[in-house]
Amino acid sequence: GASTLARILNVVVAAVGQGGLIGRGECVPYPRYDEKPEATLEAIQAMQEPLAGGMDRIALQARMPAGAARNALDCALADLEAKRAGQRIWNLFGRPAPEPRTTAYTISLGPPEAMAEATAKAAHRALLKIKLGGDGDGARIAAVRRAAPTSELIVDANEAWTEDNLAANLKACADAGVTLIEQPVAKWNVEALKTLSATLGDRASIMADETVCSPQDAMMLARAQASQVFSLKVAKHGGLLRTKEIAAVAEAAD
């Protein structure tokens, strides 16, 4: 039978109180970014004295690096700010209220047969995201497409495509009608992202993930026209403040 891989995620919660109000934020330390729950908790606790001294969200950005710990505190401070103002947080940020969105259902990386089996159970979903790993991705993409003939497909290569497998994987994407390719090459290879974006044109969009970690990264990618989409993650960017700034760069660059 099919094997099941269970992931245990440790959630770290930060709470900041002032004037009888409590702002809360949380984060998940990711091993991919060399983050551990214990170190994340210690980093948050180390900010108790600066917070008691009046450190705000702007000052927090300079005191902590981007990552899970700053994300939890940044979100907690934003939550506290919204409660003090008596506003919903999207009003505080000048954003529209959240609306329903179609989210991507992930097909985890594995042998083509296992991915096809998982896809068959999710073939009714409108949008599927295929996790890939480099060599053999063409067979994985084709297997998922056969199992879900009507779903929109996007893929996440996680930096795994190289000169040796790039052409074959791009052909497989074209054959399957893939509409978006997330971080196909190494995060430092902006030239390759730029070339891919120009080559694909309107056929598929390139999404930058690991390449875009800061507003400066976003501006560099926008100027280079090296991607059409940014993957925004509050954990990666260290909170809502920097995530909002990167979103503003994306909107300005269309």
PDB file of C-alpha atoms in Angstrom:
ATOM      1  CA  GLY A   1       0.000   0.000   0.000  1.00  0.00           C
ATOM      2  CA  ALA A   2       0.937   3.665  -0.150  1.00  0.00           C
ATOM      3  CA  SER A   3       3.136   4.931   2.667  1.00  0.00           C
ATOM      4  CA  THR A   4       2.210   7.986   4.708  1.00  0.00           C
ATOM      5  CA  LEU A   5       4.751  10.573   5.874  1.00  0.00           C
ATOM      6  CA  ALA A   6       3.679  12.483   8.982  1.00  0.00           C
ATOM      7  CA  ARG A   7       5.266  15.852   9.770  1.00  0.00           C
ATOM      8  CA  ILE A   8       5.250  17.155  13.315  1.00  0.00           C
ATOM      9  CA  LEU A   9       5.396  20.951  13.354  1.00  0.00           C
ATOM     10  CA  ASN A  10       6.256  22.912  16.470  1.00  0.00           C
ATOM     11  CA  VAL A  11       4.330  26.174  16.717  1.00  0.00           C
ATOM     12  CA  VAL A  12       5.858  28.937  18.846  1.00  0.00           C
ATOM     13  CA  VAL A  13       3.437  31.606  20.095  1.00  0.00           C
ATOM     14  CA  ALA A  14       4.456  35.119  21.154  1.00  0.00           C
ATOM     15  CA  ALA A  15       2.239  37.422  23.242  1.00  0.00           C
ATOM     16  CA  VAL A  16       2.866  41.125  23.886  1.00  0.00           C
ATOM     17  CA  GLY A  17       0.705  42.964  26.415  1.00  0.00           C
ATOM     18  CA  GLN A  18       0.086  46.662  26.999  1.00  0.00           C
ATOM     19  CA  GLY A  19      -2.694  48.538  28.780  1.00  0.00           C
ATOM     20  CA  GLY A  20      -4.730  45.407  29.412  1.00  0.00           C
ATOM     21  CA  LEU A  21      -4.596  44.335  25.751  1.00  0.00           C
ATOM     22  CA  ILE A  22      -2.658  41.350  24.408  1.00  0.00           C
ATOM     23  CA  GLY A  23      -1.338  40.984  20.868  1.00  0.00           C
ATOM     24  CA  ARG A  24      -0.545  37.473  19.716  1.00  0.00           C
ATOM     25  CA  GLY A  25       1.528  36.067  16.887  1.00  0.00           C
ATOM     26  CA  GLU A  26       2.837  32.637  16.049  1.00  0.00           C
ATOM     27  CA  CYS A  27       5.465  30.987  13.894  1.00  0.00           C
ATOM     28  CA  VAL A  28       6.664  27.582  12.756  1.00  0.00           C
ATOM     29  CA  PRO A  29      10.479  27.214  12.856  1.00  0.00           C
ATOM     30  CA  TYR A  30      11.497  25.536   9.598  1.00  0.00           C
ATOM     31  CA  PRO A  31      14.487  23.155   9.429  1.00  0.00           C
ATOM     32  CA  ARG A  32      14.917  24.299   5.774  1.00  0.00           C
ATOM     33  CA  TYR A  33      16.077  27.640   7.187  1.00  0.00           C
ATOM     34  CA  ASP A  34      18.107  26.022  10.007  1.00  0.00           C
ATOM     35  CA  GLU A  35      15.488  27.072  12.563  1.00  0.00           C
ATOM     36  CA  LYS A  36      14.756  25.135  15.766  1.00  0.00           C
ATOM     37  CA  PRO A  37      11.898  25.676  18.237  1.00  0.00           C
ATOM     38  CA  GLU A  38      14.191  26.114  21.244  1.00  0.00           C
ATOM     39  CA  ALA A  39      16.404  28.716  19.570  1.00  0.00           C
ATOM     40  CA  THR A  40      13.344  30.511  18.196  1.00  0.00           C
ATOM     41  CA  LEU A  41      11.812  30.705  21.667  1.00  0.00           C
ATOM     42  CA  GLU A  42      15.070  32.004  23.131  1.00  0.00           C
ATOM     43  CA  ALA A  43      15.303  34.684  20.426  1.00  0.00           C
ATOM     44  CA  ILE A  44      11.772  35.857  21.234  1.00  0.00           C
ATOM     45  CA  GLN A  45      12.420  35.899  24.984  1.00  0.00           C
ATOM     46  CA  ALA A  46      15.598  37.927  24.434  1.00  0.00           C
ATOM     47  CA  MET A  47      13.416  40.778  23.161  1.00  0.00           C
ATOM     48  CA  GLN A  48      11.495  41.176  26.435  1.00  0.00           C
ATOM     49  CA  GLU A  49      13.662  44.043  27.697  1.00  0.00           C
ATOM     50  CA  PRO A  50      13.685  46.007  24.393  1.00  0.00           C
ATOM     51  CA  LEU A  51       9.908  45.582  24.165  1.00  0.00           C
ATOM     52  CA  ALA A  52       9.454  46.807  27.720  1.00  0.00           C
ATOM     53  CA  GLY A  53      11.581  49.813  26.742  1.00  0.00           C
ATOM     54  CA  GLY A  54       9.177  50.745  23.947  1.00  0.00           C
ATOM     55  CA  MET A  55      10.622  48.956  20.895  1.00  0.00           C
ATOM     56  CA  ASP A  56       8.100  49.134  18.050  1.00  0.00           C
ATOM     57  CA  ARG A  57       7.684  47.138  14.838  1.00  0.00           C
ATOM     58  CA  ILE A  58      10.055  49.402  12.888  1.00  0.00           C
ATOM     59  CA  ALA A  59      12.835  49.050  15.463  1.00  0.00           C
ATOM     60  CA  LEU A  60      12.230  45.297  15.641  1.00  0.00           C
ATOM     61  CA  GLN A  61      13.382  44.883  12.030  1.00  0.00           C
ATOM     62  CA  ALA A  62      16.860  46.135  12.950  1.00  0.00           C
ATOM     63  CA  ARG A  63      17.082  44.151  16.191  1.00  0.00           C
ATOM     64  CA  MET A  64      16.268  40.719  14.734  1.00  0.00           C
ATOM     65  CA  PRO A  65      17.028  38.957  11.449  1.00  0.00           C
ATOM     66  CA  ALA A  66      14.195  37.832   9.207  1.00  0.00           C
ATOM     67  CA  GLY A  67      12.795  34.467  10.183  1.00  0.00           C
ATOM     68  CA  ALA A  68      10.360  32.668  12.441  1.00  0.00           C
ATOM     69  CA  ALA A  69      11.143  34.524  15.696  1.00  0.00           C
ATOM     70  CA  ARG A  70      10.760  38.003  14.210  1.00  0.00           C
ATOM     71  CA  ASN A  71       7.644  36.869  12.389  1.00  0.00           C
ATOM     72  CA  ALA A  72       5.923  35.884  15.640  1.00  0.00           C
ATOM     73  CA  LEU A  73       6.837  39.147  17.360  1.00  0.00           C
ATOM     74  CA  ASP A  74       6.024  41.318  14.351  1.00  0.00           C
ATOM     75  CA  CYS A  75       2.586  39.715  14.071  1.00  0.00           C
ATOM     76  CA  ALA A  76       2.019  40.061  17.822  1.00  0.00           C
ATOM     77  CA  LEU A  77       2.888  43.769  17.715  1.00  0.00           C
ATOM     78  CA  ALA A  78       0.636  44.274  14.680  1.00  0.00           C
ATOM     79  CA  ASP A  79      -2.204  42.491  16.482  1.00  0.00           C
ATOM     80  CA  LEU A  80      -1.670  44.695  19.544  1.00  0.00           C
ATOM     81  CA  GLU A  81      -1.605  47.817  17.372  1.00  0.00           C
ATOM     82  CA  ALA A  82      -4.915  46.837  15.755  1.00  0.00           C
ATOM     83  CA  LYS A  83      -6.537  46.174  19.130  1.00  0.00           C
ATOM     84  CA  ARG A  84      -5.337  49.505  20.502  1.00  0.00           C
ATOM     85  CA  ALA A  85      -6.816  51.262  17.457  1.00  0.00           C
ATOM     86  CA  GLY A  86     -10.039  49.251  17.638  1.00  0.00           C
ATOM     87  CA  GLN A  87      -9.612  48.197  13.994  1.00  0.00           C
ATOM     88  CA  ARG A  88      -9.362  45.007  12.011  1.00  0.00           C
ATOM     89  CA  ILE A  89      -5.782  44.500  10.941  1.00  0.00           C
ATOM     90  CA  TRP A  90      -6.542  44.839   7.220  1.00  0.00           C
ATOM     91  CA  ASN A  91      -8.114  48.255   7.889  1.00  0.00           C
ATOM     92  CA  LEU A  92      -5.011  49.228   9.833  1.00  0.00           C
ATOM     93  CA  PHE A  93      -2.869  48.286   6.833  1.00  0.00           C
ATOM     94  CA  GLY A  94      -5.155  49.980   4.322  1.00  0.00           C
ATOM     95  CA  ARG A  95      -5.973  46.684   2.646  1.00  0.00           C
ATOM     96  CA  PRO A  96      -9.324  45.247   1.504  1.00  0.00           C
ATOM     97  CA  ALA A  97     -11.040  42.682   3.697  1.00  0.00           C
ATOM     98  CA  PRO A  98     -10.050  39.055   2.983  1.00  0.00           C
ATOM     99  CA  GLU A  99     -12.202  37.220   0.470  1.00  0.00           C
ATOM    100  CA  PRO A 100     -12.436  33.538  -0.480  1.00  0.00           C
ATOM    101  CA  ARG A 101      -9.554  32.374  -2.640  1.00  0.00           C
ATOM    102  CA  THR A 102      -8.845  29.219  -4.604  1.00  0.00           C
ATOM    103  CA  THR A 103      -5.861  27.598  -2.916  1.00  0.00           C
ATOM    104  CA  ALA A 104      -3.471  25.066  -4.395  1.00  0.00           C
ATOM    105  CA  TYR A 105      -3.681  21.494  -3.144  1.00  0.00           C
ATOM    106  CA  THR A 106      -0.158  20.056  -2.923  1.00  0.00           C
ATOM    107  CA  ILE A 107       0.884  16.750  -4.474  1.00  0.00           C
ATOM    108  CA  SER A 108       3.982  15.720  -2.509  1.00  0.00           C
ATOM    109  CA  LEU A 109       7.207  14.617  -4.176  1.00  0.00           C
ATOM    110  CA  GLY A 110       7.508  10.903  -4.808  1.00  0.00           C
ATOM    111  CA  PRO A 111       7.641   8.265  -7.540  1.00  0.00           C
ATOM    112  CA  PRO A 112       5.304   9.039 -10.464  1.00  0.00           C
ATOM    113  CA  GLU A 113       2.987   6.155  -9.535  1.00  0.00           C
ATOM    114  CA  ALA A 114       2.555   7.396  -5.965  1.00  0.00           C
ATOM    115  CA  MET A 115       1.994  10.963  -7.121  1.00  0.00           C
ATOM    116  CA  ALA A 116      -0.609   9.789  -9.625  1.00  0.00           C
ATOM    117  CA  GLU A 117      -2.392   7.835  -6.886  1.00  0.00           C
ATOM    118  CA  ALA A 118      -2.466  10.911  -4.636  1.00  0.00           C
ATOM    119  CA  THR A 119      -3.606  13.069  -7.561  1.00  0.00           C
ATOM    120  CA  ALA A 120      -6.514  10.761  -8.427  1.00  0.00           C
ATOM    121  CA  LYS A 121      -7.992  11.456  -4.985  1.00  0.00           C
ATOM    122  CA  ALA A 122      -7.670  15.213  -5.559  1.00  0.00           C
ATOM    123  CA  ALA A 123      -8.574  15.383  -9.252  1.00  0.00           C
ATOM    124  CA  HIS A 124     -11.796  17.233  -8.421  1.00  0.00           C
ATOM    125  CA  ARG A 125      -9.799  20.218  -7.156  1.00  0.00           C
ATOM    126  CA  ALA A 126      -9.411  23.250  -9.402  1.00  0.00           C
ATOM    127  CA  LEU A 127      -5.724  23.893  -8.676  1.00  0.00           C
ATOM    128  CA  LEU A 128      -2.952  21.394  -7.947  1.00  0.00           C
ATOM    129  CA  LYS A 129       0.650  22.166  -6.990  1.00  0.00           C
ATOM    130  CA  ILE A 130       3.182  19.496  -7.918  1.00  0.00           C
ATOM    131  CA  LYS A 131       6.293  19.231  -5.749  1.00  0.00           C
ATOM    132  CA  LEU A 132       9.313  18.241  -7.844  1.00  0.00           C
ATOM    133  CA  GLY A 133      12.929  17.230  -7.306  1.00  0.00           C
ATOM    134  CA  GLY A 134      14.940  17.533 -10.548  1.00  0.00           C
ATOM    135  CA  ASP A 135      15.702  14.392 -12.530  1.00  0.00           C
ATOM    136  CA  GLY A 136      12.599  12.415 -13.420  1.00  0.00           C
ATOM    137  CA  ASP A 137      10.299  15.414 -13.007  1.00  0.00           C
ATOM    138  CA  GLY A 138       8.953  15.004 -16.541  1.00  0.00           C
ATOM    139  CA  ALA A 139       7.476  11.606 -15.642  1.00  0.00           C
ATOM    140  CA  ARG A 140       6.018  13.062 -12.429  1.00  0.00           C
ATOM    141  CA  ILE A 141       4.337  15.942 -14.253  1.00  0.00           C
ATOM    142  CA  ALA A 142       2.911  13.626 -16.933  1.00  0.00           C
ATOM    143  CA  ALA A 143       1.595  11.195 -14.292  1.00  0.00           C
ATOM    144  CA  VAL A 144      -0.177  13.967 -12.408  1.00  0.00           C
ATOM    145  CA  ARG A 145      -1.706  15.345 -15.619  1.00  0.00           C
ATOM    146  CA  ARG A 146      -3.066  11.920 -16.591  1.00  0.00           C
ATOM    147  CA  ALA A 147      -4.636  11.542 -13.153  1.00  0.00           C
ATOM    148  CA  ALA A 148      -6.112  15.071 -13.164  1.00  0.00           C
ATOM    149  CA  PRO A 149      -6.994  15.955 -16.770  1.00  0.00           C
ATOM    150  CA  THR A 150      -9.035  19.073 -15.938  1.00  0.00           C
ATOM    151  CA  SER A 151      -7.199  20.675 -12.990  1.00  0.00           C
ATOM    152  CA  GLU A 152      -4.950  23.699 -13.421  1.00  0.00           C
ATOM    153  CA  LEU A 153      -1.377  22.610 -12.650  1.00  0.00           C
ATOM    154  CA  ILE A 154       1.471  24.579 -11.116  1.00  0.00           C
ATOM    155  CA  VAL A 155       4.845  23.135 -10.144  1.00  0.00           C
ATOM    156  CA  ASP A 156       7.414  23.824  -7.433  1.00  0.00           C
ATOM    157  CA  ALA A 157      10.905  22.682  -8.413  1.00  0.00           C
ATOM    158  CA  ASN A 158      12.570  23.854  -5.176  1.00  0.00           C
ATOM    159  CA  GLU A 159      15.765  24.984  -6.997  1.00  0.00           C
ATOM    160  CA  ALA A 160      16.276  21.472  -8.392  1.00  0.00           C
ATOM    161  CA  TRP A 161      16.445  22.122 -12.142  1.00  0.00           C
ATOM    162  CA  THR A 162      19.872  22.271 -13.791  1.00  0.00           C
ATOM    163  CA  GLU A 163      21.265  22.559 -17.306  1.00  0.00           C
ATOM    164  CA  ASP A 164      21.055  18.770 -17.603  1.00  0.00           C
ATOM    165  CA  ASN A 165      17.315  18.458 -16.970  1.00  0.00           C
ATOM    166  CA  LEU A 166      15.939  21.951 -17.659  1.00  0.00           C
ATOM    167  CA  ALA A 167      14.897  21.448 -21.286  1.00  0.00           C
ATOM    168  CA  ALA A 168      13.156  18.129 -20.628  1.00  0.00           C
ATOM    169  CA  ASN A 169      11.319  19.499 -17.596  1.00  0.00           C
ATOM    170  CA  LEU A 170      10.177  22.599 -19.465  1.00  0.00           C
ATOM    171  CA  LYS A 171       8.851  20.422 -22.306  1.00  0.00           C
ATOM    172  CA  ALA A 172       6.945  18.320 -19.784  1.00  0.00           C
ATOM    173  CA  CYS A 173       5.434  21.494 -18.339  1.00  0.00           C
ATOM    174  CA  ALA A 174       4.415  22.671 -21.805  1.00  0.00           C
ATOM    175  CA  ASP A 175       2.886  19.278 -22.692  1.00  0.00           C
ATOM    176  CA  ALA A 176       0.863  19.291 -19.444  1.00  0.00           C
ATOM    177  CA  GLY A 177      -0.209  22.925 -19.763  1.00  0.00           C
ATOM    178  CA  VAL A 178       1.482  23.991 -16.519  1.00  0.00           C
ATOM    179  CA  THR A 179       0.655  27.661 -15.836  1.00  0.00           C
ATOM    180  CA  LEU A 180       3.268  28.554 -13.190  1.00  0.00           C
ATOM    181  CA  ILE A 181       6.769  27.294 -12.322  1.00  0.00           C
ATOM    182  CA  GLU A 182       8.022  28.090  -8.824  1.00  0.00           C
ATOM    183  CA  GLN A 183      11.759  28.562  -8.162  1.00  0.00           C
ATOM    184  CA  PRO A 184      12.997  26.234 -10.914  1.00  0.00           C
ATOM    185  CA  VAL A 185      16.716  27.035 -10.438  1.00  0.00           C
ATOM    186  CA  ALA A 186      19.105  27.931  -7.623  1.00  0.00           C
ATOM    187  CA  LYS A 187      18.110  31.069  -5.730  1.00  0.00           C
ATOM    188  CA  TRP A 188      21.313  32.905  -6.711  1.00  0.00           C
ATOM    189  CA  ASN A 189      20.849  32.244 -10.437  1.00  0.00           C
ATOM    190  CA  VAL A 190      18.886  35.377 -11.315  1.00  0.00           C
ATOM    191  CA  GLU A 191      20.186  35.315 -14.890  1.00  0.00           C
ATOM    192  CA  ALA A 192      18.612  31.897 -15.426  1.00  0.00           C
ATOM    193  CA  LEU A 193      15.311  33.136 -13.993  1.00  0.00           C
ATOM    194  CA  LYS A 194      15.459  36.130 -16.336  1.00  0.00           C
ATOM    195  CA  THR A 195      16.148  33.917 -19.353  1.00  0.00           C
ATOM    196  CA  LEU A 196      13.342  31.528 -18.436  1.00  0.00           C
ATOM    197  CA  SER A 197      10.881  34.373 -17.948  1.00  0.00           C
ATOM    198  CA  ALA A 198      11.720  35.782 -21.365  1.00  0.00           C
ATOM    199  CA  THR A 199      11.623  32.358 -23.038  1.00  0.00           C
ATOM    200  CA  LEU A 200       8.293  31.277 -21.572  1.00  0.00           C
ATOM    201  CA  GLY A 201       6.525  34.550 -22.318  1.00  0.00           C
ATOM    202  CA  ASP A 202       2.788  34.177 -21.810  1.00  0.00           C
ATOM    203  CA  ARG A 203       2.866  30.385 -21.739  1.00  0.00           C
ATOM    204  CA  ALA A 204       3.734  30.122 -18.036  1.00  0.00           C
ATOM    205  CA  SER A 205       4.785  32.421 -15.218  1.00  0.00           C
ATOM    206  CA  ILE A 206       7.953  32.126 -13.157  1.00  0.00           C
ATOM    207  CA  MET A 207       7.483  32.470  -9.402  1.00  0.00           C
ATOM    208  CA  ALA A 208      10.457  33.494  -7.259  1.00  0.00           C
ATOM    209  CA  ASP A 209      10.474  31.988  -3.767  1.00  0.00           C
ATOM    210  CA  GLU A 210      13.887  31.515  -2.176  1.00  0.00           C
ATOM    211  CA  THR A 211      15.257  34.309  -4.406  1.00  0.00           C
ATOM    212  CA  VAL A 212      12.934  36.924  -2.879  1.00  0.00           C
ATOM    213  CA  CYS A 213      13.526  37.305   0.849  1.00  0.00           C
ATOM    214  CA  SER A 214      13.522  41.099   1.272  1.00  0.00           C
ATOM    215  CA  PRO A 215      12.099  44.247  -0.360  1.00  0.00           C
ATOM    216  CA  GLN A 216      15.530  44.786  -1.908  1.00  0.00           C
ATOM    217  CA  ASP A 217      15.380  41.336  -3.522  1.00  0.00           C
ATOM    218  CA  ALA A 218      11.924  42.137  -4.845  1.00  0.00           C
ATOM    219  CA  MET A 219      13.075  45.392  -6.420  1.00  0.00           C
ATOM    220  CA  MET A 220      16.082  43.679  -8.012  1.00  0.00           C
ATOM    221  CA  LEU A 221      13.905  40.942  -9.518  1.00  0.00           C
ATOM    222  CA  ALA A 222      11.326  43.443 -10.753  1.00  0.00           C
ATOM    223  CA  ARG A 223      13.974  45.565 -12.476  1.00  0.00           C
ATOM    224  CA  ALA A 224      15.541  42.469 -14.068  1.00  0.00           C
ATOM    225  CA  GLN A 225      12.121  41.130 -15.116  1.00  0.00           C
ATOM    226  CA  ALA A 226      13.319  37.817 -13.738  1.00  0.00           C
ATOM    227  CA  SER A 227       9.913  36.617 -12.520  1.00  0.00           C
ATOM    228  CA  GLN A 228       6.242  37.449 -12.845  1.00  0.00           C
ATOM    229  CA  VAL A 229       5.163  36.303  -9.381  1.00  0.00           C
ATOM    230  CA  PHE A 230       6.626  36.485  -5.867  1.00  0.00           C
ATOM    231  CA  SER A 231       5.984  33.829  -3.227  1.00  0.00           C
ATOM    232  CA  LEU A 232       5.227  35.773  -0.035  1.00  0.00           C
ATOM    233  CA  LYS A 233       5.643  34.031   3.324  1.00  0.00           C
ATOM    234  CA  VAL A 234       5.522  35.940   6.589  1.00  0.00           C
ATOM    235  CA  ALA A 235       7.911  33.415   8.134  1.00  0.00           C
ATOM    236  CA  LYS A 236      10.511  33.875   5.394  1.00  0.00           C
ATOM    237  CA  HIS A 237      10.226  37.672   5.454  1.00  0.00           C
ATOM    238  CA  GLY A 238      10.161  37.898   9.240  1.00  0.00           C
ATOM    239  CA  GLY A 239       6.668  39.289   9.688  1.00  0.00           C
ATOM    240  CA  LEU A 240       3.862  41.288   8.166  1.00  0.00           C
ATOM    241  CA  LEU A 241       5.760  44.571   7.840  1.00  0.00           C
ATOM    242  CA  ARG A 242       8.365  43.373   5.339  1.00  0.00           C
ATOM    243  CA  THR A 243       5.836  41.098   3.606  1.00  0.00           C
ATOM    244  CA  LYS A 244       3.580  44.103   3.034  1.00  0.00           C
ATOM    245  CA  GLU A 245       6.539  46.052   1.581  1.00  0.00           C
ATOM    246  CA  ILE A 246       7.384  43.220  -0.834  1.00  0.00           C
ATOM    247  CA  ALA A 247       3.723  43.020  -1.874  1.00  0.00           C
ATOM    248  CA  ALA A 248       3.826  46.756  -2.607  1.00  0.00           C
ATOM    249  CA  VAL A 249       6.854  46.247  -4.880  1.00  0.00           C
ATOM    250  CA  ALA A 250       5.009  43.446  -6.679  1.00  0.00           C
ATOM    251  CA  GLU A 251       1.913  45.588  -7.186  1.00  0.00           C
ATOM    252  CA  ALA A 252       3.982  48.521  -8.473  1.00  0.00           C
ATOM    253  CA  ALA A 253       5.701  46.193 -10.951  1.00  0.00           C
ATOM    254  CA  ASP A 254       2.373  44.625 -11.985  1.00  0.00           C
TER     255      ASP A 254
END
